PDB file of C-alpha atoms and ligand atoms in Angstrom:
ATOM      1  CA  MET D 203      -4.423 -13.847 -19.399  1.00  0.00           C
ATOM      2  CA  ASN D 204      -6.153 -12.479 -16.426  1.00  0.00           C
ATOM      3  CA  LEU D 205      -9.335 -11.124 -17.613  1.00  0.00           C
ATOM      4  CA  ILE D 206     -11.359 -10.536 -14.302  1.00  0.00           C
ATOM      5  CA  GLU D 207     -13.481  -7.348 -14.441  1.00  0.00           C
ATOM      6  CA  ARG D 208     -15.867  -5.974 -11.763  1.00  0.00           C
ATOM      7  CA  PRO D 209     -18.720  -3.483 -12.646  1.00  0.00           C
ATOM      8  CA  SER D 210     -18.130   0.245 -12.090  1.00  0.00           C
ATOM      9  CA  PRO D 211     -19.751   3.476 -13.252  1.00  0.00           C
ATOM     10  CA  TRP D 212     -17.642   2.972 -16.363  1.00  0.00           C
ATOM     11  CA  GLY D 213     -18.931  -0.275 -16.896  1.00  0.00           C
ATOM     12  CA  LEU D 214     -16.906  -3.494 -16.646  1.00  0.00           C
ATOM     13  CA  LEU D 215     -13.363  -2.433 -15.361  1.00  0.00           C
ATOM     14  CA  PRO D 216     -10.146  -4.433 -14.538  1.00  0.00           C
ATOM     15  CA  VAL D 217      -9.224  -3.742 -11.258  1.00  0.00           C
ATOM     16  CA  SER D 218      -5.892  -4.433  -9.383  1.00  0.00           C
ATOM     17  CA  ASP D 219      -5.567  -3.425  -5.766  1.00  0.00           C
ATOM     18  CA  ALA D 220      -2.409  -1.623  -4.861  1.00  0.00           C
ATOM     19  CA  HIS D 221      -2.369  -2.023  -0.892  1.00  0.00           C
ATOM     20  CA  MET D 222      -3.554  -4.739   0.848  1.00  0.00           C
ATOM     21  CA  HIS D 223      -2.125  -6.310   4.015  1.00  0.00           C
ATOM     22  CA  PHE D 224      -1.448  -9.932   4.542  1.00  0.00           C
ATOM     23  CA  PHE D 225      -2.023 -10.518   8.055  1.00  0.00           C
ATOM     24  CA  SER D 226      -0.396 -13.962   8.172  1.00  0.00           C
ATOM     25  CA  HIS D 227      -0.054 -16.584  11.344  1.00  0.00           C
ATOM     26  CA  ARG D 228       3.612 -15.338  11.611  1.00  0.00           C
ATOM     27  CA  PHE D 229       2.191 -11.713  11.678  1.00  0.00           C
ATOM     28  CA  PHE D 230       0.080 -12.375  14.441  1.00  0.00           C
ATOM     29  CA  GLU D 231       3.006 -14.534  16.141  1.00  0.00           C
ATOM     30  CA  ALA D 232       5.229 -11.242  16.004  1.00  0.00           C
ATOM     31  CA  LEU D 233       2.459  -9.430  17.625  1.00  0.00           C
ATOM     32  CA  ALA D 234       2.032 -12.089  20.544  1.00  0.00           C
ATOM     33  CA  GLU D 235       5.937 -11.755  21.274  1.00  0.00           C
ATOM     34  CA  GLN D 236       5.344  -7.878  22.179  1.00  0.00           C
ATOM     35  CA  LYS D 237       2.621  -8.767  24.979  1.00  0.00           C
ATOM     36  CA  PRO D 238       3.594 -11.346  27.516  1.00  0.00           C
ATOM     37  CA  GLY D 239       0.425 -13.810  27.780  1.00  0.00           C
ATOM     38  CA  LEU D 240      -1.028 -12.612  24.467  1.00  0.00           C
ATOM     39  CA  THR D 241      -2.256 -15.817  22.226  1.00  0.00           C
ATOM     40  CA  LEU D 242      -3.329 -15.961  18.730  1.00  0.00           C
ATOM     41  CA  ASP D 243      -6.873 -17.074  20.051  1.00  0.00           C
ATOM     42  CA  ALA D 244      -7.142 -14.167  22.470  1.00  0.00           C
ATOM     43  CA  MET D 245      -6.287 -11.933  19.862  1.00  0.00           C
ATOM     44  CA  GLY D 246      -8.849 -13.224  17.448  1.00  0.00           C
ATOM     45  CA  ALA D 247     -11.301 -12.921  20.160  1.00  0.00           C
ATOM     46  CA  GLN D 248     -10.692  -9.634  21.288  1.00  0.00           C
ATOM     47  CA  LEU D 249     -10.525  -8.204  17.346  1.00  0.00           C
ATOM     48  CA  GLY D 250     -13.619 -10.118  16.405  1.00  0.00           C
ATOM     49  CA  TRP D 251     -11.529 -11.311  13.428  1.00  0.00           C
ATOM     50  CA  GLN D 252     -10.773 -14.682  12.035  1.00  0.00           C
ATOM     51  CA  MET D 253      -7.515 -15.683  12.574  1.00  0.00           C
ATOM     52  CA  PRO D 254      -5.172 -17.048   9.448  1.00  0.00           C
ATOM     53  CA  PRO D 255      -4.466 -20.282   8.894  1.00  0.00           C
ATOM     54  CA  ALA D 256      -1.030 -21.602   9.840  1.00  0.00           C
ATOM     55  CA  GLU D 257       0.179 -21.865   6.119  1.00  0.00           C
ATOM     56  CA  PRO D 258       0.314 -18.641   4.166  1.00  0.00           C
ATOM     57  CA  GLU D 259      -0.801 -20.634   1.056  1.00  0.00           C
ATOM     58  CA  HIS D 260      -4.283 -21.264   2.797  1.00  0.00           C
ATOM     59  CA  LEU D 261      -4.680 -17.694   3.454  1.00  0.00           C
ATOM     60  CA  ALA D 262      -3.549 -16.663   0.018  1.00  0.00           C
ATOM     61  CA  ALA D 263      -6.378 -19.175  -0.967  1.00  0.00           C
ATOM     62  CA  LEU D 264      -8.777 -17.487   1.319  1.00  0.00           C
ATOM     63  CA  TRP D 265      -7.984 -14.188  -0.390  1.00  0.00           C
ATOM     64  CA  THR D 266      -8.281 -15.412  -4.159  1.00  0.00           C
ATOM     65  CA  GLN D 267     -11.764 -16.376  -3.233  1.00  0.00           C
ATOM     66  CA  ASP D 268     -12.506 -13.388  -1.839  1.00  0.00           C
ATOM     67  CA  LEU D 269     -11.369 -11.425  -4.504  1.00  0.00           C
ATOM     68  CA  ASP D 270     -12.935 -13.812  -7.035  1.00  0.00           C
ATOM     69  CA  ARG D 271     -16.174 -12.638  -5.449  1.00  0.00           C
ATOM     70  CA  HIS D 272     -15.506  -9.017  -5.932  1.00  0.00           C
ATOM     71  CA  ARG D 273     -14.104  -9.589  -9.307  1.00  0.00           C
ATOM     72  CA  VAL D 274     -10.857  -8.082  -8.359  1.00  0.00           C
ATOM     73  CA  ALA D 275      -8.048  -8.987 -10.756  1.00  0.00           C
ATOM     74  CA  ARG D 276      -4.822  -8.722  -9.241  1.00  0.00           C
ATOM     75  CA  ALA D 277      -3.616  -7.098  -5.551  1.00  0.00           C
ATOM     76  CA  THR D 278      -0.518  -6.183  -3.792  1.00  0.00           C
ATOM     77  CA  LEU D 279      -0.069  -8.015  -0.613  1.00  0.00           C
ATOM     78  CA  ILE D 280       1.852  -6.334   2.025  1.00  0.00           C
ATOM     79  CA  ALA D 281       3.613  -8.424   4.613  1.00  0.00           C
ATOM     80  CA  SER D 282       3.198  -6.097   7.373  1.00  0.00           C
ATOM     81  CA  VAL D 283       5.836  -6.836   9.986  1.00  0.00           C
ATOM     82  CA  PRO D 284       9.687  -7.372   9.358  1.00  0.00           C
ATOM     83  CA  GLY D 285      10.559 -10.890   8.911  1.00  0.00           C
ATOM     84  CA  ASP D 286       7.413 -12.021   7.450  1.00  0.00           C
ATOM     85  CA  GLU D 287       8.741 -11.504   3.742  1.00  0.00           C
ATOM     86  CA  ALA D 288       8.450 -15.384   3.293  1.00  0.00           C
ATOM     87  CA  SER D 289       4.578 -15.270   3.729  1.00  0.00           C
ATOM     88  CA  VAL D 290       3.828 -13.147   0.709  1.00  0.00           C
ATOM     89  CA  ALA D 291       6.107 -14.625  -1.467  1.00  0.00           C
ATOM     90  CA  ALA D 292       4.476 -18.230  -0.852  1.00  0.00           C
ATOM     91  CA  ALA D 293       1.365 -16.478  -1.710  1.00  0.00           C
ATOM     92  CA  ALA D 294       2.730 -14.646  -5.028  1.00  0.00           C
ATOM     93  CA  ARG D 295       4.026 -17.929  -5.851  1.00  0.00           C
ATOM     94  CA  LYS D 296       1.421 -20.052  -5.590  1.00  0.00           C
ATOM     95  CA  HIS D 297      -0.543 -17.475  -7.250  1.00  0.00           C
ATOM     96  CA  PRO D 298       1.622 -15.322  -9.705  1.00  0.00           C
ATOM     97  CA  ASP D 299      -1.121 -13.761 -11.735  1.00  0.00           C
ATOM     98  CA  ARG D 300      -2.976 -12.720  -8.656  1.00  0.00           C
ATOM     99  CA  PHE D 301      -0.556 -11.294  -6.264  1.00  0.00           C
ATOM    100  CA  ILE D 302       2.297  -9.018  -6.214  1.00  0.00           C
ATOM    101  CA  ALA D 303       4.718  -9.702  -3.019  1.00  0.00           C
ATOM    102  CA  ALA D 304       5.256  -6.486  -1.164  1.00  0.00           C
ATOM    103  CA  ALA D 305       6.937  -6.562   2.246  1.00  0.00           C
ATOM    104  CA  MET D 306       7.668  -4.298   5.233  1.00  0.00           C
ATOM    105  CA  ILE D 307      11.449  -3.579   5.220  1.00  0.00           C
ATOM    106  CA  HIS D 308      13.622  -2.609   8.494  1.00  0.00           C
ATOM    107  CA  PRO D 309      16.317  -0.761   6.595  1.00  0.00           C
ATOM    108  CA  ARG D 310      19.067  -1.337   9.627  1.00  0.00           C
ATOM    109  CA  LYS D 311      18.270  -4.808   9.251  1.00  0.00           C
ATOM    110  CA  TRP D 312      18.461  -5.345   5.770  1.00  0.00           C
ATOM    111  CA  ASN D 313      19.075  -8.681   4.142  1.00  0.00           C
ATOM    112  CA  ALA D 314      18.746  -8.693   0.391  1.00  0.00           C
ATOM    113  CA  ALA D 315      18.612 -12.602   0.160  1.00  0.00           C
ATOM    114  CA  ASN D 316      15.430 -12.421   2.093  1.00  0.00           C
ATOM    115  CA  PHE D 317      13.704 -10.189  -0.326  1.00  0.00           C
ATOM    116  CA  ALA D 318      14.549 -11.871  -3.883  1.00  0.00           C
ATOM    117  CA  GLU D 319      10.755 -12.377  -4.625  1.00  0.00           C
ATOM    118  CA  ILE D 320       9.450  -9.049  -3.099  1.00  0.00           C
ATOM    119  CA  GLN D 321       8.421  -6.688  -5.842  1.00  0.00           C
ATOM    120  CA  ILE D 322       7.518  -3.678  -3.569  1.00  0.00           C
ATOM    121  CA  GLY D 323       9.706  -2.697  -0.340  1.00  0.00           C
ATOM    122  CA  CYS D 324       7.948  -0.887   2.158  1.00  0.00           C
ATOM    123  CA  LEU D 325       9.350   1.614   4.413  1.00  0.00           C
ATOM    124  CA  PHE D 326       7.823   2.864   7.696  1.00  0.00           C
ATOM    125  CA  PRO D 327      10.302   5.746   8.643  1.00  0.00           C
ATOM    126  CA  ALA D 328       8.165   7.110  11.697  1.00  0.00           C
ATOM    127  CA  MET D 329       7.272   3.419  13.085  1.00  0.00           C
ATOM    128  CA  HIS D 330      10.843   2.471  13.031  1.00  0.00           C
ATOM    129  CA  CYS D 331      12.628   5.800  13.723  1.00  0.00           C
ATOM    130  CA  PHE D 332      14.913   6.085  10.780  1.00  0.00           C
ATOM    131  CA  SER D 333      15.472   9.282   8.214  1.00  0.00           C
ATOM    132  CA  MET D 334      15.122   8.857   4.571  1.00  0.00           C
ATOM    133  CA  HIS D 335      18.517  10.681   4.408  1.00  0.00           C
ATOM    134  CA  GLU D 336      20.484   7.796   6.139  1.00  0.00           C
ATOM    135  CA  ASP D 337      22.817   5.614   4.693  1.00  0.00           C
ATOM    136  CA  CYS D 338      20.933   2.708   5.520  1.00  0.00           C
ATOM    137  CA  LEU D 339      18.273   3.139   2.851  1.00  0.00           C
ATOM    138  CA  ARG D 340      21.213   3.193  -0.196  1.00  0.00           C
ATOM    139  CA  PRO D 341      21.159  -0.556  -0.567  1.00  0.00           C
ATOM    140  CA  VAL D 342      17.179  -0.886  -0.412  1.00  0.00           C
ATOM    141  CA  PHE D 343      17.211   1.593  -3.513  1.00  0.00           C
ATOM    142  CA  GLU D 344      19.766  -0.379  -5.025  1.00  0.00           C
ATOM    143  CA  TRP D 345      18.018  -3.522  -4.738  1.00  0.00           C
ATOM    144  CA  ALA D 346      14.770  -1.851  -6.225  1.00  0.00           C
ATOM    145  CA  GLU D 347      16.602  -0.144  -9.121  1.00  0.00           C
ATOM    146  CA  GLN D 348      18.585  -3.366 -10.230  1.00  0.00           C
ATOM    147  CA  GLY D 349      15.244  -5.412  -9.764  1.00  0.00           C
ATOM    148  CA  GLN D 350      13.036  -3.079 -11.442  1.00  0.00           C
ATOM    149  CA  ARG D 351      11.166  -2.940  -7.988  1.00  0.00           C
ATOM    150  CA  ALA D 352       9.257  -0.137  -6.353  1.00  0.00           C
ATOM    151  CA  VAL D 353       9.769   1.330  -3.013  1.00  0.00           C
ATOM    152  CA  PHE D 354       6.682   2.350  -0.880  1.00  0.00           C
ATOM    153  CA  VAL D 355       7.082   4.735   1.981  1.00  0.00           C
ATOM    154  CA  HIS D 356       4.497   5.603   4.379  1.00  0.00           C
ATOM    155  CA  CYS D 357       4.273   9.349   5.378  1.00  0.00           C
ATOM    156  CA  GLY D 358       2.118  11.215   7.589  1.00  0.00           C
ATOM    157  CA  VAL D 359      -0.204   9.921  10.175  1.00  0.00           C
ATOM    158  CA  LEU D 360       0.447   6.248  10.993  1.00  0.00           C
ATOM    159  CA  SER D 361      -1.675   4.470  13.412  1.00  0.00           C
ATOM    160  CA  VAL D 362      -1.914   0.488  13.294  1.00  0.00           C
ATOM    161  CA  GLY D 363      -5.450  -0.116  13.915  1.00  0.00           C
ATOM    162  CA  VAL D 364      -4.503  -3.801  15.254  1.00  0.00           C
ATOM    163  CA  ARG D 365      -1.853  -2.599  17.457  1.00  0.00           C
ATOM    164  CA  ASP D 366      -4.331  -0.149  18.840  1.00  0.00           C
ATOM    165  CA  LYS D 367      -7.187  -2.690  19.495  1.00  0.00           C
ATOM    166  CA  LEU D 368      -4.653  -5.022  21.246  1.00  0.00           C
ATOM    167  CA  GLY D 369      -3.153  -2.627  23.657  1.00  0.00           C
ATOM    168  CA  LEU D 370       0.417  -2.660  22.066  1.00  0.00           C
ATOM    169  CA  ALA D 371       2.389   0.246  22.653  1.00  0.00           C
ATOM    170  CA  SER D 372       3.120   2.099  19.376  1.00  0.00           C
ATOM    171  CA  PRO D 373       6.222   3.950  20.306  1.00  0.00           C
ATOM    172  CA  PHE D 374       6.342   5.842  16.610  1.00  0.00           C
ATOM    173  CA  ASP D 375       8.129   9.181  15.949  1.00  0.00           C
ATOM    174  CA  MET D 376       6.318  11.467  13.380  1.00  0.00           C
ATOM    175  CA  ARG D 377       9.362  13.751  12.561  1.00  0.00           C
ATOM    176  CA  PHE D 378      10.349  10.996  10.012  1.00  0.00           C
ATOM    177  CA  SER D 379       7.103  10.975   8.215  1.00  0.00           C
ATOM    178  CA  ASN D 380       7.328  14.138   5.917  1.00  0.00           C
ATOM    179  CA  PRO D 381       7.149  12.965   2.144  1.00  0.00           C
ATOM    180  CA  ILE D 382       9.697  16.218   1.527  1.00  0.00           C
ATOM    181  CA  ASP D 383      12.349  13.805   2.943  1.00  0.00           C
ATOM    182  CA  LEU D 384      11.973  11.412  -0.074  1.00  0.00           C
ATOM    183  CA  HIS D 385      12.738  14.250  -2.510  1.00  0.00           C
ATOM    184  CA  SER D 386      16.722  13.538  -2.413  1.00  0.00           C
ATOM    185  CA  ILE D 387      16.504   9.887  -2.787  1.00  0.00           C
ATOM    186  CA  ALA D 388      13.546   9.657  -5.379  1.00  0.00           C
ATOM    187  CA  LEU D 389      15.736  12.206  -7.464  1.00  0.00           C
ATOM    188  CA  ARG D 390      19.059  10.017  -7.307  1.00  0.00           C
ATOM    189  CA  HIS D 391      16.899   6.987  -8.162  1.00  0.00           C
ATOM    190  CA  PRO D 392      14.764   8.035 -10.953  1.00  0.00           C
ATOM    191  CA  ARG D 393      13.896   4.626 -12.280  1.00  0.00           C
ATOM    192  CA  VAL D 394      12.561   3.341  -8.994  1.00  0.00           C
ATOM    193  CA  PRO D 395       8.635   4.192  -8.470  1.00  0.00           C
ATOM    194  CA  VAL D 396       8.518   5.577  -5.062  1.00  0.00           C
ATOM    195  CA  ILE D 397       4.957   5.036  -3.952  1.00  0.00           C
ATOM    196  CA  VAL D 398       3.550   7.362  -1.206  1.00  0.00           C
ATOM    197  CA  PRO D 399       0.486   5.867   0.179  1.00  0.00           C
ATOM    198  CA  HIS D 400      -2.932   7.670   1.676  1.00  0.00           C
ATOM    199  CA  PHE D 401      -1.787  10.834  -0.353  1.00  0.00           C
ATOM    200  CA  GLY D 402       0.501  11.327   2.000  1.00  0.00           C
ATOM    201  CA  ALA D 403      -1.933  10.704   5.213  1.00  0.00           C
ATOM    202  CA  GLY D 404      -2.063  14.551   6.297  1.00  0.00           C
ATOM    203  CA  TYR D 405       0.990  15.825   3.931  1.00  0.00           C
ATOM    204  CA  PHE D 406      -1.263  16.158   0.735  1.00  0.00           C
ATOM    205  CA  ARG D 407       0.596  19.243  -0.021  1.00  0.00           C
ATOM    206  CA  GLU D 408       4.144  17.785   0.454  1.00  0.00           C
ATOM    207  CA  ALA D 409       3.144  14.825  -1.253  1.00  0.00           C
ATOM    208  CA  LEU D 410       2.254  16.612  -4.144  1.00  0.00           C
ATOM    209  CA  MET D 411       5.069  18.985  -4.178  1.00  0.00           C
ATOM    210  CA  LEU D 412       7.366  15.964  -4.133  1.00  0.00           C
ATOM    211  CA  ALA D 413       5.395  14.128  -6.708  1.00  0.00           C
ATOM    212  CA  ASP D 414       5.443  17.359  -8.929  1.00  0.00           C
ATOM    213  CA  LEU D 415       9.391  17.418  -8.578  1.00  0.00           C
ATOM    214  CA  CYS D 416       9.996  13.689  -8.905  1.00  0.00           C
ATOM    215  CA  PRO D 417       8.208  12.116 -11.858  1.00  0.00           C
ATOM    216  CA  ASN D 418       8.900   8.513 -10.552  1.00  0.00           C
ATOM    217  CA  VAL D 419       6.966   9.347  -7.277  1.00  0.00           C
ATOM    218  CA  TYR D 420       3.371   7.838  -7.197  1.00  0.00           C
ATOM    219  CA  LEU D 421       0.338   8.032  -4.600  1.00  0.00           C
ATOM    220  CA  ASP D 422      -1.940   5.373  -3.364  1.00  0.00           C
ATOM    221  CA  THR D 423      -5.490   6.428  -2.737  1.00  0.00           C
ATOM    222  CA  SER D 424      -5.867   3.762  -0.283  1.00  0.00           C
ATOM    223  CA  SER D 425      -7.924   3.580   2.806  1.00  0.00           C
ATOM    224  CA  SER D 426     -11.215   5.891   4.055  1.00  0.00           C
ATOM    225  CA  ASN D 427      -8.832   8.990   3.621  1.00  0.00           C
ATOM    226  CA  ARG D 428      -9.430  10.066   7.214  1.00  0.00           C
ATOM    227  CA  TRP D 429      -6.402  12.636   7.126  1.00  0.00           C
ATOM    228  CA  MET D 430      -9.030  15.051   5.084  1.00  0.00           C
ATOM    229  CA  LEU D 431     -10.300  16.009   8.632  1.00  0.00           C
ATOM    230  CA  TYR D 432      -6.840  17.555   9.134  1.00  0.00           C
ATOM    231  CA  GLN D 433      -7.094  20.175   6.301  1.00  0.00           C
ATOM    232  CA  GLU D 434      -7.508  23.560   7.378  1.00  0.00           C
ATOM    233  CA  SER D 435     -10.569  24.057   4.850  1.00  0.00           C
ATOM    234  CA  GLN D 436     -12.511  20.911   4.510  1.00  0.00           C
ATOM    235  CA  LEU D 437     -11.928  18.661   1.438  1.00  0.00           C
ATOM    236  CA  ASN D 438     -13.990  15.826   0.017  1.00  0.00           C
ATOM    237  CA  LEU D 439     -12.414  13.001  -2.092  1.00  0.00           C
ATOM    238  CA  ARG D 440     -13.661  14.485  -5.212  1.00  0.00           C
ATOM    239  CA  GLN D 441     -11.723  17.571  -4.537  1.00  0.00           C
ATOM    240  CA  VAL D 442      -8.731  15.391  -3.414  1.00  0.00           C
ATOM    241  CA  PHE D 443      -8.863  13.764  -6.725  1.00  0.00           C
ATOM    242  CA  ARG D 444      -9.153  16.736  -8.584  1.00  0.00           C
ATOM    243  CA  ARG D 445      -6.065  18.342  -7.054  1.00  0.00           C
ATOM    244  CA  ALA D 446      -4.035  15.239  -7.234  1.00  0.00           C
ATOM    245  CA  LEU D 447      -5.039  14.787 -11.050  1.00  0.00           C
ATOM    246  CA  ASP D 448      -4.390  18.448 -12.009  1.00  0.00           C
ATOM    247  CA  VAL D 449      -0.683  18.301 -10.247  1.00  0.00           C
ATOM    248  CA  ILE D 450       0.396  15.076 -11.368  1.00  0.00           C
ATOM    249  CA  GLY D 451      -2.066  13.252 -13.890  1.00  0.00           C
ATOM    250  CA  PRO D 452      -3.798   9.889 -14.213  1.00  0.00           C
ATOM    251  CA  LYS D 453      -1.007   7.928 -14.669  1.00  0.00           C
ATOM    252  CA  ARG D 454       0.525   8.390 -11.155  1.00  0.00           C
ATOM    253  CA  LEU D 455      -2.247   7.369  -8.913  1.00  0.00           C
ATOM    254  CA  LEU D 456      -2.684   3.897  -7.492  1.00  0.00           C
ATOM    255  CA  PHE D 457      -6.015   2.648  -6.185  1.00  0.00           C
ATOM    256  CA  GLY D 458      -5.682   0.682  -3.191  1.00  0.00           C
ATOM    257  CA  SER D 459      -7.962  -0.573  -0.607  1.00  0.00           C
ATOM    258  CA  ASP D 460      -6.190  -0.963   2.672  1.00  0.00           C
ATOM    259  CA  SER D 461      -8.007  -4.355   3.152  1.00  0.00           C
ATOM    260  CA  SER D 462      -6.587  -6.524   5.679  1.00  0.00           C
ATOM    261  CA  PHE D 463      -8.568  -9.277   7.535  1.00  0.00           C
ATOM    262  CA  PHE D 464     -11.563 -11.609   7.719  1.00  0.00           C
ATOM    263  CA  PRO D 465     -14.246 -11.712   7.792  1.00  0.00           C
ATOM    264  CA  ARG D 466     -14.368  -8.473   6.161  1.00  0.00           C
ATOM    265  CA  GLY D 467     -12.214  -9.467   3.137  1.00  0.00           C
ATOM    266  CA  TRP D 468     -11.885  -7.013   0.246  1.00  0.00           C
ATOM    267  CA  HIS D 469     -12.894  -3.518   1.688  1.00  0.00           C
ATOM    268  CA  GLN D 470     -15.458  -2.975  -1.407  1.00  0.00           C
ATOM    269  CA  GLN D 471     -16.639   0.618   0.218  1.00  0.00           C
ATOM    270  CA  ILE D 472     -13.456   1.812  -0.507  1.00  0.00           C
ATOM    271  CA  PHE D 473     -13.719   0.832  -4.265  1.00  0.00           C
ATOM    272  CA  GLU D 474     -17.285   2.145  -4.560  1.00  0.00           C
ATOM    273  CA  ASP D 475     -16.455   5.689  -2.782  1.00  0.00           C
ATOM    274  CA  GLN D 476     -13.473   6.356  -4.921  1.00  0.00           C
ATOM    275  CA  ALA D 477     -14.916   5.176  -8.088  1.00  0.00           C
ATOM    276  CA  LYS D 478     -18.130   7.199  -7.778  1.00  0.00           C
ATOM    277  CA  ALA D 479     -15.671  10.470  -6.564  1.00  0.00           C
ATOM    278  CA  LEU D 480     -13.893  10.021  -9.798  1.00  0.00           C
ATOM    279  CA  TYR D 481     -17.014   9.659 -11.974  1.00  0.00           C
ATOM    280  CA  GLU D 482     -18.428  12.764 -10.644  1.00  0.00           C
ATOM    281  CA  ILE D 483     -15.583  14.734 -11.724  1.00  0.00           C
ATOM    282  CA  ASP D 484     -15.833  13.443 -15.302  1.00  0.00           C
ATOM    283  CA  VAL D 485     -12.779  11.251 -15.374  1.00  0.00           C
ATOM    284  CA  SER D 486     -12.543   9.150 -18.583  1.00  0.00           C
ATOM    285  CA  ALA D 487     -12.977   5.406 -18.796  1.00  0.00           C
ATOM    286  CA  ALA D 488      -9.149   5.524 -20.004  1.00  0.00           C
ATOM    287  CA  ASP D 489      -8.012   7.252 -16.934  1.00  0.00           C
ATOM    288  CA  ALA D 490     -10.074   5.248 -14.733  1.00  0.00           C
ATOM    289  CA  ARG D 491      -8.654   1.774 -16.045  1.00  0.00           C
ATOM    290  CA  ALA D 492      -5.095   3.554 -15.438  1.00  0.00           C
ATOM    291  CA  ILE D 493      -5.885   4.614 -11.809  1.00  0.00           C
ATOM    292  CA  PHE D 494      -7.598   1.387 -10.872  1.00  0.00           C
ATOM    293  CA  GLY D 495      -5.046  -1.031 -12.238  1.00  0.00           C
ATOM    294  CA  GLU D 496      -2.716  -0.360 -15.485  1.00  0.00           C
ATOM    295  CA  ASN D 497      -0.415   1.986 -13.411  1.00  0.00           C
ATOM    296  CA  LEU D 498       0.313  -0.490 -10.912  1.00  0.00           C
ATOM    297  CA  LEU D 499       0.755  -3.286 -13.214  1.00  0.00           C
ATOM    298  CA  ARG D 500       2.878  -1.305 -15.639  1.00  0.00           C
ATOM    299  CA  ILE D 501       5.357   0.062 -12.609  1.00  0.00           C
ATOM    300  CA  ILE D 502       5.692  -3.454 -11.369  1.00  0.00           C
ATOM    301  CA  THR D 503       6.709  -4.923 -14.554  1.00  0.00           C
ATOM    302  CA  ARG D 504       8.611  -2.202 -16.140  1.00  0.00           C
ATOM    303  CA  GLY D 505       9.913   0.141 -12.951  1.00  0.00           C
ATOM    304  CA  HIS D 506       9.297   3.945 -13.801  1.00  0.00           C
ATOM    305  CA  ASN D 507       9.944   4.652 -17.430  1.00  0.00           C
ATOM    306  CA  LEU D 508      12.124   7.751 -17.829  1.00  0.00           C
TER     307      LEU D 508
HETATM  308 ZN1   ZN J 609      -2.136  -0.144   4.903  1.00  0.00          ZN
END
């Protein structure tokens, strides 16, 4: 039994992070392949980041130490380049009560055999230029349905900080980024939890419309939510949470930090800001427990229950 709890405005709270990136050795190798002459050491120097050890188990050990320090019970680790699913699988195999394995999927290169140990499949339609209406998504959702897994779909504004800092081109296509495009496939797979990160990353209204119509759609709260700058009338985090709670309630929000690299490690400030905002709008301790962990643990063990 994992009884790690961290201090919060509600007292000690079990926290599970639904959105962290596992920037493995393989991840950086894949980036290096995209720019001739780029080495891992040069990337580390350019980014000011500590480069990961070669073995994913060793990187997993660094994260367990960091999560221990922050009193975070569990975390979803996202393999953030196609072909890196083995890294997060190794991390979760080594620490099954700590890590939930999630991995980026390129649906046109789908091979279910590589995803046997993955609990959350992550789709980036704008990055890989596919529409959520294409047939190539079918086997991915069937894989999720059969294994009580979740599917994460990045919508809205997509900027990958590490690519920008390394000067790598990001030929993404935003026309594939509207949450409305998930309506049909989410309805066809009502037991598959569909997670839209960052409240839709600029498509807040559309993400709420989708979630209102599809009870299996969940929103993750991760990152700084800089998309709030795009709103016609200015929004703050309290208002975002209030509106989301009014439309979909506390059982379909998943706290996430979007932590990704060392030496920063777990991004504590994201937790502090979101906990403060939720406390200020009088969210109960029971609802805080749901948002900060219980919802995630429920959907990865049981899928979406009708
Ligand atoms: Zn992220």
